[in-house]
CSV table of C-alpha atoms in Angstrom, one decimal:
chain,number,residue,atom,x,y,z
A,751,UNK,CA,0.0,0.0,0.0
A,752,UNK,CA,2.9,2.3,0.7
A,753,UNK,CA,5.0,3.8,-2.1
A,754,UNK,CA,7.2,6.7,-2.9
A,755,UNK,CA,5.4,9.7,-4.2
A,756,UNK,CA,5.0,9.0,-7.9
A,757,UNK,CA,2.0,10.6,-9.7
A,758,UNK,CA,2.7,14.1,-11.0
A,759,UNK,CA,0.3,15.8,-8.6
A,760,UNK,CA,1.4,14.0,-5.4
A,761,UNK,CA,5.1,14.0,-6.3
A,762,UNK,CA,5.0,17.7,-6.8
A,763,UNK,CA,3.8,18.1,-3.2
A,764,UNK,CA,6.9,16.4,-1.9
A,765,UNK,CA,9.4,17.9,-4.2
A,766,UNK,CA,8.6,21.6,-4.5
A,767,UNK,CA,9.9,24.2,-2.2
A,768,UNK,CA,7.3,26.4,-0.4
A,769,UNK,CA,6.4,29.5,-2.4
A,770,UNK,CA,9.0,32.2,-1.6
A,771,UNK,CA,7.8,35.4,0.0
A,772,UNK,CA,6.7,37.9,-2.6
A,773,UNK,CA,8.8,40.8,-1.4
A,774,UNK,CA,8.8,44.1,-3.2
A,775,UNK,CA,9.6,42.5,-6.6
A,776,UNK,CA,7.1,39.6,-6.4
A,777,UNK,CA,4.4,39.3,-9.0
A,778,UNK,CA,1.2,37.5,-9.5
A,779,UNK,CA,1.7,34.2,-11.3
A,780,UNK,CA,-1.5,34.8,-13.3
A,781,UNK,CA,-1.5,38.5,-14.3
A,782,UNK,CA,2.0,39.7,-13.2
A,783,UNK,CA,0.7,42.4,-11.0
A,784,UNK,CA,2.9,43.3,-8.0
A,785,UNK,CA,2.2,41.2,-4.9
A,786,UNK,CA,1.9,42.2,-1.3
A,787,UNK,CA,4.1,40.4,1.2
A,788,UNK,CA,1.0,38.5,2.5
A,789,UNK,CA,-1.0,37.0,-0.4
A,790,UNK,CA,-3.0,34.0,-1.3
A,791,UNK,CA,-2.3,30.9,-3.4
A,792,UNK,CA,-4.0,28.9,-6.1
A,793,UNK,CA,-3.5,25.2,-6.4
A,794,UNK,CA,-3.0,23.9,-10.0
A,795,UNK,CA,-4.9,20.7,-9.7
A,796,UNK,CA,-3.3,19.2,-12.8
A,797,UNK,CA,0.4,19.9,-11.9
A,798,UNK,CA,0.2,20.1,-8.1
A,799,UNK,CA,1.9,23.5,-8.1
A,800,UNK,CA,1.1,26.4,-5.9
A,801,UNK,CA,0.7,29.8,-7.6
A,802,UNK,CA,1.0,33.2,-5.9
A,803,UNK,CA,-2.0,35.4,-6.6
A,804,UNK,CA,-2.7,39.1,-6.3
A,805,UNK,CA,-5.8,40.5,-4.6
A,806,UNK,CA,-7.8,40.8,-7.9
A,807,UNK,CA,-7.1,37.3,-9.0
A,808,UNK,CA,-7.9,36.0,-5.5
A,809,UNK,CA,-11.3,37.6,-5.8
A,810,UNK,CA,-11.7,36.1,-9.3
A,811,UNK,CA,-11.2,32.6,-8.0
A,812,UNK,CA,-12.9,33.0,-4.6
A,813,UNK,CA,-15.8,30.5,-5.1
A,814,UNK,CA,-16.3,26.8,-5.1
A,815,UNK,CA,-16.9,26.6,-8.8
A,816,UNK,CA,-14.3,29.2,-9.8
A,817,UNK,CA,-11.3,27.7,-11.6
A,818,UNK,CA,-13.2,24.7,-12.7
A,819,UNK,CA,-11.0,21.5,-12.7
A,820,UNK,CA,-7.8,23.4,-13.2
A,821,UNK,CA,-7.3,25.9,-10.4
A,822,UNK,CA,-8.6,26.0,-6.8
A,823,UNK,CA,-8.1,28.9,-4.4
A,824,UNK,CA,-6.3,27.7,-1.2
A,825,UNK,CA,-8.1,28.9,1.9
A,826,UNK,CA,-6.4,31.0,4.5
A,827,UNK,CA,-8.2,29.5,7.5
A,828,UNK,CA,-6.3,27.4,10.1
A,829,UNK,CA,-8.4,25.3,12.4
A,830,UNK,CA,-7.1,23.6,15.5
A,831,UNK,CA,-9.2,20.6,16.4
A,832,UNK,CA,-9.5,20.6,20.1
A,833,UNK,CA,-11.1,17.4,21.5
A,834,UNK,CA,-10.3,15.5,18.4
A,835,UNK,CA,-11.0,11.8,18.9
A,836,UNK,CA,-8.2,9.5,17.6
A,837,UNK,CA,-7.5,6.5,19.7
A,838,UNK,CA,-5.1,3.7,19.0
A,839,UNK,CA,-7.6,1.7,17.0
A,840,UNK,CA,-8.6,4.5,14.8
A,841,UNK,CA,-5.0,5.5,14.1
A,842,UNK,CA,-4.0,1.9,13.3
A,843,UNK,CA,-6.9,1.7,10.8
A,844,UNK,CA,-5.4,4.7,8.8
A,845,UNK,CA,-2.3,2.5,8.0
A,846,UNK,CA,0.3,5.2,8.8
A,847,UNK,CA,3.5,3.6,10.5
A,848,UNK,CA,4.7,6.9,12.0
A,849,UNK,CA,3.1,9.5,14.3
A,850,UNK,CA,3.2,12.5,12.0
A,851,UNK,CA,1.1,12.6,8.8
A,852,UNK,CA,-1.4,14.7,6.8
A,853,UNK,CA,-4.5,13.4,5.1
A,854,UNK,CA,-6.2,15.0,2.1
A,855,UNK,CA,-9.3,14.2,0.2
A,856,UNK,CA,-9.4,14.5,-3.6
A,857,UNK,CA,-12.4,15.7,-5.6
A,858,UNK,CA,-13.3,12.1,-6.3
A,859,UNK,CA,-13.3,11.3,-2.6
A,860,UNK,CA,-10.0,9.3,-2.4
A,861,UNK,CA,-8.2,9.9,0.8
A,862,UNK,CA,-4.4,10.0,0.8
A,863,UNK,CA,-2.0,10.0,3.7
A,864,UNK,CA,1.5,11.6,3.3
A,865,UNK,CA,4.2,11.1,5.9
A,866,UNK,CA,8.0,11.3,6.4
A,867,UNK,CA,10.4,8.4,6.4
A,868,UNK,CA,14.2,7.8,6.1
A,869,UNK,CA,13.6,7.2,2.4
A,870,UNK,CA,11.9,10.5,1.9
A,871,UNK,CA,8.2,11.5,1.8
A,872,UNK,CA,5.9,8.6,1.3
A,873,UNK,CA,2.2,8.3,0.5
A,874,UNK,CA,-0.5,5.7,1.2
A,875,UNK,CA,-4.1,5.4,0.2
A,876,UNK,CA,-6.4,5.3,3.2
A,877,UNK,CA,-9.2,2.7,3.2
A,878,UNK,CA,-12.6,4.3,2.8
A,879,UNK,CA,-14.0,2.4,5.8
A,880,UNK,CA,-11.2,3.6,8.0
A,881,UNK,CA,-11.8,7.2,7.0
A,882,UNK,CA,-15.5,6.8,7.5
A,883,UNK,CA,-15.0,5.6,11.1
A,884,UNK,CA,-12.7,8.6,11.8
A,885,UNK,CA,-15.2,11.0,10.3
A,886,UNK,CA,-18.0,9.5,12.4
A,887,UNK,CA,-15.9,10.1,15.5
A,888,UNK,CA,-15.0,13.6,14.3
A,889,UNK,CA,-17.8,15.1,12.2
A,890,UNK,CA,-15.7,18.2,11.5
A,891,UNK,CA,-13.8,16.2,8.9
A,892,UNK,CA,-16.9,16.3,6.7
A,893,UNK,CA,-16.1,20.0,6.2
A,894,UNK,CA,-12.6,19.3,4.8
A,895,UNK,CA,-12.3,21.0,1.5
A,896,UNK,CA,-11.1,18.7,-1.3
A,897,UNK,CA,-7.6,19.1,-2.6
A,898,UNK,CA,-6.8,22.4,-0.8
A,899,UNK,CA,-7.1,21.4,2.9
A,900,UNK,CA,-5.6,18.6,4.9
A,901,UNK,CA,-6.0,17.0,8.3
A,902,UNK,CA,-2.6,17.2,9.9
A,903,UNK,CA,-1.8,14.9,12.9
A,904,UNK,CA,1.3,15.1,15.1
A,905,UNK,CA,1.4,12.4,17.8
A,906,UNK,CA,5.1,11.9,18.0
A,907,UNK,CA,7.0,12.3,21.3
A,908,UNK,CA,3.9,12.9,23.3
A,909,UNK,CA,2.4,15.6,21.1
A,910,UNK,CA,-1.3,15.8,20.4
A,911,UNK,CA,-1.7,18.2,17.5
A,912,UNK,CA,-4.7,17.9,15.3
A,913,UNK,CA,-5.4,20.6,12.7
A,914,UNK,CA,-7.1,21.3,9.4
A,915,UNK,CA,-4.6,23.4,7.5
A,916,UNK,CA,-4.5,24.8,4.0
A,917,UNK,CA,-2.2,22.9,1.7
A,918,UNK,CA,0.3,25.7,1.4
A,919,UNK,CA,1.1,25.2,5.1
A,920,UNK,CA,1.5,21.5,4.4
A,921,UNK,CA,4.0,22.4,1.6
A,922,UNK,CA,6.0,24.3,4.2
A,923,UNK,CA,5.8,21.4,6.7
A,924,UNK,CA,7.0,19.0,4.0
A,925,UNK,CA,9.9,21.3,3.1
A,926,UNK,CA,10.8,21.6,6.8
A,927,UNK,CA,10.9,17.8,7.2
A,928,UNK,CA,13.0,17.4,4.0
A,929,UNK,CA,15.5,20.0,5.2
A,930,UNK,CA,16.0,18.9,8.7
A,931,UNK,CA,15.2,15.1,8.8
A,932,UNK,CA,18.3,12.9,9.7
A,933,UNK,CA,18.8,9.3,10.4
A,934,UNK,CA,15.9,6.8,10.9
A,935,UNK,CA,13.8,8.8,13.4
A,936,UNK,CA,14.4,12.3,12.1
A,937,UNK,CA,16.8,13.5,14.9
A,938,UNK,CA,16.1,16.0,17.7
A,939,UNK,CA,16.5,19.0,15.5
A,940,UNK,CA,13.7,18.2,13.1
A,941,UNK,CA,11.2,17.6,16.0
A,942,UNK,CA,12.2,21.0,17.5
A,943,UNK,CA,11.4,22.6,14.2
A,944,UNK,CA,8.1,20.7,14.0
A,945,UNK,CA,7.2,21.9,17.5
A,946,UNK,CA,8.0,25.5,16.4
A,947,UNK,CA,5.8,25.0,13.3
A,948,UNK,CA,2.7,24.2,15.3
A,949,UNK,CA,3.5,26.9,17.8
A,950,UNK,CA,3.5,29.3,14.9
A,951,UNK,CA,0.2,28.0,13.6
A,952,UNK,CA,-1.3,28.6,17.1
A,953,UNK,CA,0.2,32.1,17.3
A,954,UNK,CA,-1.1,33.0,13.8
A,955,UNK,CA,-4.7,32.2,14.9
A,956,UNK,CA,-4.4,34.5,17.9
C-alpha cells in the first residue's frame, strides 16, 4: 500500500519548495501584478503546483466553482481541532506507520496520507471504511475542502496536535521535514522545528 510519491500531482507536493515570500519584486503568477508580502495561493490541480496570486485574482477565484477543474483557491483559515478523537484503534486503521502525517481528500473522494520516512516523503491510500469511522468520530472532517485542505496529525514524542490546514502550510511542513530530517527517526533538530511550526500555527490564529 505504501509507495514513494509517484503521480505528478502527489510527487510535486513532496518535491517543491514552499512558495517564496513575494517581497517588493514579487508578481502574481497569473497576471504579473505586484504582490503584497502577504498574499493567497492557487493550487494547480493538474500539476500540483502552488501559484502566488494578487488581490484581484484572489477575488476572481474565490468561489467553489471558480477555476473549474484546473485551479482552486487555497483557503487561509487554520483550524485547531480541540477534543479530536483519535484513539489507537482509529489510528491503526489509517495505516500510517509513524506519528506525523497529513491526510487530504481528492475531488473524487479518495483519501491519501502523506508522511516522512528515512527514504523521503511517502504516501498511502487510506481505506474508505477507516476514513468513514474517523469522520463519524469527528464530524468536523466532513467539512474538509477537497484538494486544498488537509487533516494534519502530530502524535510523536507525546504531542497531540490535530489541525485542518491549507495545503500551502502542508507544503511548508513538507519542506521543513525534508531540510532537517536525519537518520531513521528524524533527529532531535527536526522535532524541535516541527514543534515550532505548530506553535507558529497557534500564534497566527491568535
